[in-house]
mmCIF file of C-alpha atoms in Angstrom:
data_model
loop_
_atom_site.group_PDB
_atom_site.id
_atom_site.type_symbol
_atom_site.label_atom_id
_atom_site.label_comp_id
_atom_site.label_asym_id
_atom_site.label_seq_id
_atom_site.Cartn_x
_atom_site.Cartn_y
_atom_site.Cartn_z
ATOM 1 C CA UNK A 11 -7.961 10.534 -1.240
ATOM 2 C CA UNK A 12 -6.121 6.961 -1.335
ATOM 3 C CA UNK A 13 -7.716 4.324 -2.896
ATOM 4 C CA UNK A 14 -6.690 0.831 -2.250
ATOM 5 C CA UNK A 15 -8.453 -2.038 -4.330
ATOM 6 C CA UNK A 16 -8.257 -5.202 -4.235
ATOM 7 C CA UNK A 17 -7.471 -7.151 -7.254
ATOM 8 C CA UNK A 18 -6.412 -10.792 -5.787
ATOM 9 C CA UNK A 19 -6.668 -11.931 -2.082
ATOM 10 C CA UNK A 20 -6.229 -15.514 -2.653
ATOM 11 C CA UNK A 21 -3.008 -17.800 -1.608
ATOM 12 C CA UNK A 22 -0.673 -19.593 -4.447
ATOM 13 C CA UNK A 23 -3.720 -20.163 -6.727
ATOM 14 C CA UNK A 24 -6.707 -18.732 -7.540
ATOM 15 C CA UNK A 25 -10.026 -19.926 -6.652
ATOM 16 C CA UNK A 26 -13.448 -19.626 -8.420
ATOM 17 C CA UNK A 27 -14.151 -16.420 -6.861
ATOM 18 C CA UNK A 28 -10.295 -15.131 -5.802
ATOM 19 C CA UNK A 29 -7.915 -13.936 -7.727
ATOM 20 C CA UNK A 30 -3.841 -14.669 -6.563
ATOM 21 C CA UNK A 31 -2.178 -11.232 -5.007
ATOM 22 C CA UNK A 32 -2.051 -7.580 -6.651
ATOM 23 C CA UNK A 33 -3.721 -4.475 -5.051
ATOM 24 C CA UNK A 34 -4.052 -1.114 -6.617
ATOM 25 C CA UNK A 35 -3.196 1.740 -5.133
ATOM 26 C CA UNK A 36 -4.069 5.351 -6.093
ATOM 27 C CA UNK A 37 -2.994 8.480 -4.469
ATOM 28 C CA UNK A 38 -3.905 11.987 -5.868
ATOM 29 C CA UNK A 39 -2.216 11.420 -9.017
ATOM 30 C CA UNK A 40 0.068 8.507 -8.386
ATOM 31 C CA UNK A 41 -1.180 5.011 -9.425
ATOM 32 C CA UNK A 42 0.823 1.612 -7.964
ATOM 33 C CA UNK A 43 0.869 -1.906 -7.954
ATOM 34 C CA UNK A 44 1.920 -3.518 -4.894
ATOM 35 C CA UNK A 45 2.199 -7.667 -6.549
ATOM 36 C CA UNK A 46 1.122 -8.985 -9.404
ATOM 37 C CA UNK A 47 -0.189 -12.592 -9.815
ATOM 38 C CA UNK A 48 -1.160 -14.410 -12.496
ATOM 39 C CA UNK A 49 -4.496 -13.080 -14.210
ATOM 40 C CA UNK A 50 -3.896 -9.528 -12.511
ATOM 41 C CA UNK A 51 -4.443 -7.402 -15.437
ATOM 42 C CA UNK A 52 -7.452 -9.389 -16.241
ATOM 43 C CA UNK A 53 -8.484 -7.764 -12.009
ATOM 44 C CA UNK A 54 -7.563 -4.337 -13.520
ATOM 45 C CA UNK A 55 -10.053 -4.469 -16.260
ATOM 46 C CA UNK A 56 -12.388 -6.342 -14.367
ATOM 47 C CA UNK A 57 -12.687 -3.551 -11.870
ATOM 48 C CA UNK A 58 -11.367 -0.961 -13.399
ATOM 49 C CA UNK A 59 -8.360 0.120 -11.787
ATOM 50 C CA UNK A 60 -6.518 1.095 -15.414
ATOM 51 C CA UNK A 61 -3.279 0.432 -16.449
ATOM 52 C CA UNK A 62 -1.467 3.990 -15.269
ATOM 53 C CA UNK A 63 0.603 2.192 -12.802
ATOM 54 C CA UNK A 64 4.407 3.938 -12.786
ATOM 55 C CA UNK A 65 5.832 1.633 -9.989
ATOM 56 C CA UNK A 66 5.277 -1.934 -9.324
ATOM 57 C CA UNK A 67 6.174 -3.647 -6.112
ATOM 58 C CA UNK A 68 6.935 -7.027 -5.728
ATOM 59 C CA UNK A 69 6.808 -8.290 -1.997
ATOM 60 C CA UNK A 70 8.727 -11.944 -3.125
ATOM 61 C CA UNK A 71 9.471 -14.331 -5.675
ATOM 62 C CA UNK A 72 7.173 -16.690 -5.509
ATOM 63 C CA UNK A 73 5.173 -17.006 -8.582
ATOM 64 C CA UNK A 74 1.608 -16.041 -7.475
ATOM 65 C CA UNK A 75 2.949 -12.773 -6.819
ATOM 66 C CA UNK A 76 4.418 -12.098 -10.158
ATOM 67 C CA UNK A 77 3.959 -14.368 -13.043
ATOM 68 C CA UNK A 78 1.099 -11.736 -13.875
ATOM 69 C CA UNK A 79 4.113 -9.445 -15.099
ATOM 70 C CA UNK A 80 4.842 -10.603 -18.670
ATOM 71 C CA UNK A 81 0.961 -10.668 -19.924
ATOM 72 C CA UNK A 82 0.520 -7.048 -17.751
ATOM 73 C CA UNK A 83 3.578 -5.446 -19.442
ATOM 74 C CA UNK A 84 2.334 -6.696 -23.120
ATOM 75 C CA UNK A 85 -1.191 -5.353 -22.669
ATOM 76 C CA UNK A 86 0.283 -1.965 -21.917
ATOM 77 C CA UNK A 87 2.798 -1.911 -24.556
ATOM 78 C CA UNK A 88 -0.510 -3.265 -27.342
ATOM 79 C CA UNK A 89 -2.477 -0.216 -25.803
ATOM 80 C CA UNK A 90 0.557 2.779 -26.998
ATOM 81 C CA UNK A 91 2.324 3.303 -23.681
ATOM 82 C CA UNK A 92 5.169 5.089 -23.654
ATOM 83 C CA UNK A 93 5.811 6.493 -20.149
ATOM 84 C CA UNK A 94 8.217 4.352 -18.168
ATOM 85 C CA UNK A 95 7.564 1.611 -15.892
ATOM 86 C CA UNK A 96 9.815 0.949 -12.825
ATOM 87 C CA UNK A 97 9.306 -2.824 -11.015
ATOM 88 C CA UNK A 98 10.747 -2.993 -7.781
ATOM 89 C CA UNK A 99 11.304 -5.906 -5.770
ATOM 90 C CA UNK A 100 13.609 -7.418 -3.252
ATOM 91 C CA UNK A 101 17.438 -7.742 -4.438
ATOM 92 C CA UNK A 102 18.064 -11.451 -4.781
ATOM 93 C CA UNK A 103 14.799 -11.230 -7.091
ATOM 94 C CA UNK A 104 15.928 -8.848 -10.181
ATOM 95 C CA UNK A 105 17.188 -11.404 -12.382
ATOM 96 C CA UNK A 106 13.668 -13.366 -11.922
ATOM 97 C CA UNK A 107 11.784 -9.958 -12.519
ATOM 98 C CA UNK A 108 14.051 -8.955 -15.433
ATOM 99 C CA UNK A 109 13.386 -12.478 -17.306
ATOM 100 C CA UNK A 110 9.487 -11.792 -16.255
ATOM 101 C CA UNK A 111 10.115 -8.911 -18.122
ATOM 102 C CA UNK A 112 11.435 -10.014 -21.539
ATOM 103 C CA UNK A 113 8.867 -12.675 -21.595
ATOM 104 C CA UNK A 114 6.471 -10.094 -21.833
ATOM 105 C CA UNK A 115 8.822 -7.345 -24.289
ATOM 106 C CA UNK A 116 7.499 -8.305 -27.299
ATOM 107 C CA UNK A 117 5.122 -5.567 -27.855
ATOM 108 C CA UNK A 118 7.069 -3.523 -25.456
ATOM 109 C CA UNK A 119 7.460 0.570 -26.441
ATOM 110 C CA UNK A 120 8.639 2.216 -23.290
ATOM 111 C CA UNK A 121 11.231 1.604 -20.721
ATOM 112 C CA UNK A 122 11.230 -0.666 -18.108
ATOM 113 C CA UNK A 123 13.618 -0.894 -15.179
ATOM 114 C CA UNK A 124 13.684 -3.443 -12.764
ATOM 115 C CA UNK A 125 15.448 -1.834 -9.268
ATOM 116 C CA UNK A 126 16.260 -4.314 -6.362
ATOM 117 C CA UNK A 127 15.491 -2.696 -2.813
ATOM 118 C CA UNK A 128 16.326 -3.958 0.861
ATOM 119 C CA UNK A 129 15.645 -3.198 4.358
ATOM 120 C CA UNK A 130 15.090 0.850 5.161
ATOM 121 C CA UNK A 131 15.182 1.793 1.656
ATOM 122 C CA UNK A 132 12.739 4.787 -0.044
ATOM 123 C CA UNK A 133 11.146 5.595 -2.681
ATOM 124 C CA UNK A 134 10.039 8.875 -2.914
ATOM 125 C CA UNK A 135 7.044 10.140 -4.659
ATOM 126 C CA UNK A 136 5.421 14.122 -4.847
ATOM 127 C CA UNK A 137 4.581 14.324 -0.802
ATOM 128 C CA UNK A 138 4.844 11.023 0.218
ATOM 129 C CA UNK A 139 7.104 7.514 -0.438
ATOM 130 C CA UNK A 140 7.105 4.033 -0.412
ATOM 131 C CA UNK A 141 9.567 2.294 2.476
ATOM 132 C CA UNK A 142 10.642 -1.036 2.012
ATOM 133 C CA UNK A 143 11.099 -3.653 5.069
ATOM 134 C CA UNK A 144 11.890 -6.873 6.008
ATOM 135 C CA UNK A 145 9.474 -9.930 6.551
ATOM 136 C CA UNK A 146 9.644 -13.134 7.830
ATOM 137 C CA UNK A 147 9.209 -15.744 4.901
ATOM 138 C CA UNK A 148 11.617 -18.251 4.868
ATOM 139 C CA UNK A 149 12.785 -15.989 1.445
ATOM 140 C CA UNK A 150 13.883 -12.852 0.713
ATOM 141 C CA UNK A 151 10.661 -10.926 1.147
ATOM 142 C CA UNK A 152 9.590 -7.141 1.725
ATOM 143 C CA UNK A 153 7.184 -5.284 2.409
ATOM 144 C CA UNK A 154 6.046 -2.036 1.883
ATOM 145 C CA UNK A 155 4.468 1.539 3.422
ATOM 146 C CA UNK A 156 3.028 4.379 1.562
ATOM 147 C CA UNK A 157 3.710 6.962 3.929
ATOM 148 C CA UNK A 158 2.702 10.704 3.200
ATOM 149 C CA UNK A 159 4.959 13.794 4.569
ATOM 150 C CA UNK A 160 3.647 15.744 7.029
ATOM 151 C CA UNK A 161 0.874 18.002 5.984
ATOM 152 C CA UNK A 162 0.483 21.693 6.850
ATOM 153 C CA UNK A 163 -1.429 22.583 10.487
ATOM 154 C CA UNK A 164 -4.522 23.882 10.250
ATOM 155 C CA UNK A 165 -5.212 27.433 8.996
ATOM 156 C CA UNK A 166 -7.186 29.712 11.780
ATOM 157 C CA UNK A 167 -9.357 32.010 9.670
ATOM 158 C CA UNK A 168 -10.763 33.751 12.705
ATOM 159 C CA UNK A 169 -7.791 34.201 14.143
ATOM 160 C CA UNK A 170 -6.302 35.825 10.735
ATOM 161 C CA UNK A 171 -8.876 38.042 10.316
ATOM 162 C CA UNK A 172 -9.059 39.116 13.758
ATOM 163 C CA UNK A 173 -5.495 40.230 13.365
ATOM 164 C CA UNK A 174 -6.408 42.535 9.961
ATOM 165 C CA UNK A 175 -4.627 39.580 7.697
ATOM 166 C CA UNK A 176 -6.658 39.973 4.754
ATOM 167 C CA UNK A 177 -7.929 37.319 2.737
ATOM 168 C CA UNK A 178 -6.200 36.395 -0.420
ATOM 169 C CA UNK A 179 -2.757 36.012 -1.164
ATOM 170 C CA UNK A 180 -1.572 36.865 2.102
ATOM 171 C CA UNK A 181 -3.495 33.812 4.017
ATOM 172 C CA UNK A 182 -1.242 31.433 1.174
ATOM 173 C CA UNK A 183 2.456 32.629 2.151
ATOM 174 C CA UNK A 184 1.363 32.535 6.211
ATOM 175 C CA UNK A 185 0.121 28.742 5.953
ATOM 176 C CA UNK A 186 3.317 28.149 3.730
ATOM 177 C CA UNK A 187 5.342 29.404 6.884
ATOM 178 C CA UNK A 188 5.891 33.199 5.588
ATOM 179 C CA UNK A 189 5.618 36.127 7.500
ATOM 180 C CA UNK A 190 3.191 39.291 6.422
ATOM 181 C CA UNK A 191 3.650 42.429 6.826
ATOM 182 C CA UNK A 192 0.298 44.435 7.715
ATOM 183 C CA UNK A 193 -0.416 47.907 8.120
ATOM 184 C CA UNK A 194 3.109 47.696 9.598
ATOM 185 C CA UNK A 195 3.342 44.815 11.632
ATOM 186 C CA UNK A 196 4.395 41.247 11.119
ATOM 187 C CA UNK A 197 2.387 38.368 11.356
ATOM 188 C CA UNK A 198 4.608 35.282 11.802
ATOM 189 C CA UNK A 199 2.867 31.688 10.525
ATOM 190 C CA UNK A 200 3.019 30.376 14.207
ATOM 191 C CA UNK A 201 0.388 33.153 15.101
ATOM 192 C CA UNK A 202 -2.567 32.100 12.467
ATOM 193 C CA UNK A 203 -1.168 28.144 11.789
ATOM 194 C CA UNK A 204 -1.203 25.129 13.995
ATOM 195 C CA UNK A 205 1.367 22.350 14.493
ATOM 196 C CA UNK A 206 2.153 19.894 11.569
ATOM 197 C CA UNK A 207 -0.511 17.162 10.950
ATOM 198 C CA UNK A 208 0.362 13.844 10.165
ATOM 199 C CA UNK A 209 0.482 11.739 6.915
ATOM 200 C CA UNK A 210 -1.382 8.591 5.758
ATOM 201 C CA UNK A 211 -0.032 5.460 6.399
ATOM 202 C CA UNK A 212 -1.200 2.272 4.427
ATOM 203 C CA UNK A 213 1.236 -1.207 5.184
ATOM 204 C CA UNK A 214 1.471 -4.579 3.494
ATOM 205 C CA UNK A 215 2.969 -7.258 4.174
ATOM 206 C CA UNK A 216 2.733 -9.372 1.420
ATOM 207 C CA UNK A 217 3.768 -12.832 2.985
ATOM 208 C CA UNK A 218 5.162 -13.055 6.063
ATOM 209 C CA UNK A 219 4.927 -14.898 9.735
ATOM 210 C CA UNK A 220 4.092 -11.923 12.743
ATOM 211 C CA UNK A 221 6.343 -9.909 12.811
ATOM 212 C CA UNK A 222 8.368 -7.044 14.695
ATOM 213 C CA UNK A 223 9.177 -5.037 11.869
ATOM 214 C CA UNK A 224 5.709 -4.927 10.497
ATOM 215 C CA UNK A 225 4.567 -3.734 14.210
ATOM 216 C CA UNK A 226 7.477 -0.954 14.118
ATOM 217 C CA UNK A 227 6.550 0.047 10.485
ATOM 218 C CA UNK A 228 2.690 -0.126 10.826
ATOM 219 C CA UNK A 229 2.634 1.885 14.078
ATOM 220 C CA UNK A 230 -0.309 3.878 13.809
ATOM 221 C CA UNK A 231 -0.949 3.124 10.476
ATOM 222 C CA UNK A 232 -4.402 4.176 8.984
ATOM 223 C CA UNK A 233 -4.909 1.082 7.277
ATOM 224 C CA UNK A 234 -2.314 -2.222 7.907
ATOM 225 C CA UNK A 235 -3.134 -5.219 5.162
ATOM 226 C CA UNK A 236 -1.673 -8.289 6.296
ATOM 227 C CA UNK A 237 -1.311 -12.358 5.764
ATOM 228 C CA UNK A 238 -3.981 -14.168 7.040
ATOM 229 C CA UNK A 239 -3.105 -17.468 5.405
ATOM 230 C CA UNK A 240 -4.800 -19.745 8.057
ATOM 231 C CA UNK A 241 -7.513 -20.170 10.789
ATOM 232 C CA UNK A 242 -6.310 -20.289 14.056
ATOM 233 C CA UNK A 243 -7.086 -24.211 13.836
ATOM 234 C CA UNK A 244 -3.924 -24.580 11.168
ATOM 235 C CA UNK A 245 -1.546 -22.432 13.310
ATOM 236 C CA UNK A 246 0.602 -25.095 12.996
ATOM 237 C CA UNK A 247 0.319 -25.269 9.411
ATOM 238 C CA UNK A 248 1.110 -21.406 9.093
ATOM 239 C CA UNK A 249 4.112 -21.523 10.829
ATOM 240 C CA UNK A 250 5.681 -24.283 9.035
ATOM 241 C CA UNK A 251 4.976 -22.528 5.787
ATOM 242 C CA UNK A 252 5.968 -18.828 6.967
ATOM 243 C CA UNK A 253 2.881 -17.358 6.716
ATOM 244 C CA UNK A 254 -0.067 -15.552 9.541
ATOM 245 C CA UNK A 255 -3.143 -16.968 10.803
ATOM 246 C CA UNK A 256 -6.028 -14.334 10.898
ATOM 247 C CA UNK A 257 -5.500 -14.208 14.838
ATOM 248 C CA UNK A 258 -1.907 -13.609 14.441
ATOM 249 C CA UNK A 259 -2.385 -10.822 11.824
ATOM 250 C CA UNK A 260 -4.684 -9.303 14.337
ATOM 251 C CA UNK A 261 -2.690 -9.514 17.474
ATOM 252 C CA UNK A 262 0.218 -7.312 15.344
ATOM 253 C CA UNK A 263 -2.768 -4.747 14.181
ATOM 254 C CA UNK A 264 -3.667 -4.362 17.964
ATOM 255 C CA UNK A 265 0.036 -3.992 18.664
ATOM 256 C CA UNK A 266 0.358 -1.278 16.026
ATOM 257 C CA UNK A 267 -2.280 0.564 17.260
ATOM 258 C CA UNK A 268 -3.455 0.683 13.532
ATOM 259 C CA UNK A 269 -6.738 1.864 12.392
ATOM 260 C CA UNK A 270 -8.012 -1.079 9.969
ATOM 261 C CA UNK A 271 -6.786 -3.888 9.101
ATOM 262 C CA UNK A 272 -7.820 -6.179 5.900
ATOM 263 C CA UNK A 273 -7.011 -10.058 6.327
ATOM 264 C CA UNK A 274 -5.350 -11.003 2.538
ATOM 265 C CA UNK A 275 -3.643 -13.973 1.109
ATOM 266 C CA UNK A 276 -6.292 -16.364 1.934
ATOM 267 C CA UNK A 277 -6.052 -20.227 1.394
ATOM 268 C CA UNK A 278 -8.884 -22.204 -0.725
ATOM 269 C CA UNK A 279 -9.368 -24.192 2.069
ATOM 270 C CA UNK A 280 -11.916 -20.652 3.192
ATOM 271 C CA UNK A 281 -12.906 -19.806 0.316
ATOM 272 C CA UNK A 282 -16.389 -20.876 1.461
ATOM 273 C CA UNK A 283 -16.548 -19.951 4.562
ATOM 274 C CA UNK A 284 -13.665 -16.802 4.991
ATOM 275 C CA UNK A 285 -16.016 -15.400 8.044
ATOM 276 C CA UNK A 286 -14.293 -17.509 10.419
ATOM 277 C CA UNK A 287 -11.122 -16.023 9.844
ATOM 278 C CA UNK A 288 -13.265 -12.280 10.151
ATOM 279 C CA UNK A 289 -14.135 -13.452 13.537
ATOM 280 C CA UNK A 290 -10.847 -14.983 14.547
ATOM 281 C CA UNK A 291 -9.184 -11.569 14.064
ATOM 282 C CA UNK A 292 -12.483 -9.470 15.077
ATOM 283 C CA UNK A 293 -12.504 -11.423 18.783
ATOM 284 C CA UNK A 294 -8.615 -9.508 19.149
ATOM 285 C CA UNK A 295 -8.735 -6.671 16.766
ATOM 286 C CA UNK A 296 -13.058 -5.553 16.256
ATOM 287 C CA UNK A 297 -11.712 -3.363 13.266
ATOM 288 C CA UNK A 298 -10.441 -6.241 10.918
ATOM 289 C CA UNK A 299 -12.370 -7.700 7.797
ATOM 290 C CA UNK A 300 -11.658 -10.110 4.976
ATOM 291 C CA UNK A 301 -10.326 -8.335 1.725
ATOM 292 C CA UNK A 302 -12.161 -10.185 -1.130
ATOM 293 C CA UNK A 303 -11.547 -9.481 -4.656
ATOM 294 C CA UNK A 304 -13.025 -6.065 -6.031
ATOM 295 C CA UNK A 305 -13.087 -4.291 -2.395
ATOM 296 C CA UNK A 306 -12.062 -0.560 -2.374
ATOM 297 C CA UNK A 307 -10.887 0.567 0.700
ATOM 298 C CA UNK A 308 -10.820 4.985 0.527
ATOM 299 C CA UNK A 309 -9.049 6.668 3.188
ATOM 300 C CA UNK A 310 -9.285 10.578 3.562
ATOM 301 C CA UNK A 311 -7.179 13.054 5.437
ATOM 302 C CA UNK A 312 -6.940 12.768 8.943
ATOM 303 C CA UNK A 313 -8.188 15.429 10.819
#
């Protein structure tokens, strides 16, 4: 299962009810921060997310999307950790991140590196990885797809059986693509196993006007989480400041072909009345609703 949660879905300040940007992510095992405004770990207790991030990725440098470093960093170092921390962000923001990071290395026991990505770069994880891409932000800006390998094709009991395989070990080393011998004949994989099924996909944008890349990298996608800054009425207003109105976000989810899509990054100016911007989107793209703070989003395998 991935779990996405949403610590902070408010833009450059936070609101009585909004936290600024950070979402959790959790993946079998695997625990990641994609941003990290100011007050996040006070999110992470607040909905308990925990503090077993090993990567943290940082869409920009603009402060509502990392000041939260320093005070994050020292809480983990007060609780004992000592497994290393990598914070990943674009390059011409490394030396901000680094001096985020000594502000907050006083109680600091375990490593932390601070890695500068770009355009088409990867980070792999166990089975899946984490591709970095450009935005359109007026700054250097990225963001970022979990996307899983391909998973093994379905298993055909019946079919196995009904050609003497028997259960047990056997059934293991055909749907890892071994053949078998039984009672003298070989069963090859392509006999008892279907094609390759596809990975998750979950893309965010972090900041960013429309654009092209995020269509090309959220193709598909099971779940696409994009800038929805403005209501259509300040369209104006979002382009002049490099960021999405809720239609726009929605018109590049329909493009994509994506599955869901969660509207982000919102301005105080909704933070009464954030249903206009759900039906903005929903009258282009009916899957689309308003992230606020605390909302888990779990996506299963697909079939």
């Amino acid at each position: 299962m991935i779990r996405v949660r949403f610590l902070g879905t408010a833009a450059s300040r936070p609101t009585v009810g909004r936290n600024v940007s950070g979402i959790a992510v959790q993946r079998e095992g695997d625990s990641i921060l994609l941003d990290c405004g100011e007050g996040t770990q006070r999110q992470i207790m607040r909905f308990g997310s925990g503090f077993s991030f090993s990567h943290i990725f940082i869409t920009h440098g603009h402060a509502d999307h990392f000041l939260g470093l320093p005070g994050l960093l020292r809480t983990m170092g007060l609780q004992g950790r000592e497994e290393p921390m990598t914070i990943h962000g674009p390059g011409a923001t490394v030396e901000l991140l680094r001096t985020a990071v000594r502000m907050g290395i006083e109680r600091l026991a375990f490593p932390v590196e601070v890695r500068g990505l770009r355009h088409g770069d990867r980070v792999g994880f166990d089975g899946w990885a984490m591709h970095a891409y450009e935005v359109d932000h007026g700054v250097p800006a990225l963001g970022y797809a979990l996307v899983e390998e391909l998973r093994l094709g379905r298993f055909d009991v019946e079919m196995a059986r009904r050609l003497g395989v028997p259960e047990g070990p056997l059934f293991g080393r055909l749907h890892r693509g071994e053949a078998v011998e039984v009672d003298g004949r070989t069963i090859t994989p392509d006999e008892v196993v279907g094609p390759p099924r596809p990975g998750r996909k979950v893309v965010y944008t972090g900041d960013t006007r429309p654009a092209r890349t995020t269509a090309e990298m959220a193709m598909a996608a099971d779940l696409l989480i994009h800038d929805a800054t403005f209501g259509q009425e300040e369209k104006k207003r979002a382009w002049e400041t490099r960021h999405s109105t809720a239609a726009e976000a929605a018109q590049v989810a329909a493009r994509a072909k994506v599955k869901r899509l969660v509207l982000t990054h919102l301005s105080a100016r909704y933070a009464d009345s954030p249903k206009v911007l759900e039906e903005q989107a929903r009258a282009i793209f009916p899957a689309s609703v308003v992230a606020r703070d605390g909302l888990e989003i779990e996506i299963g395998y697909r079939a």
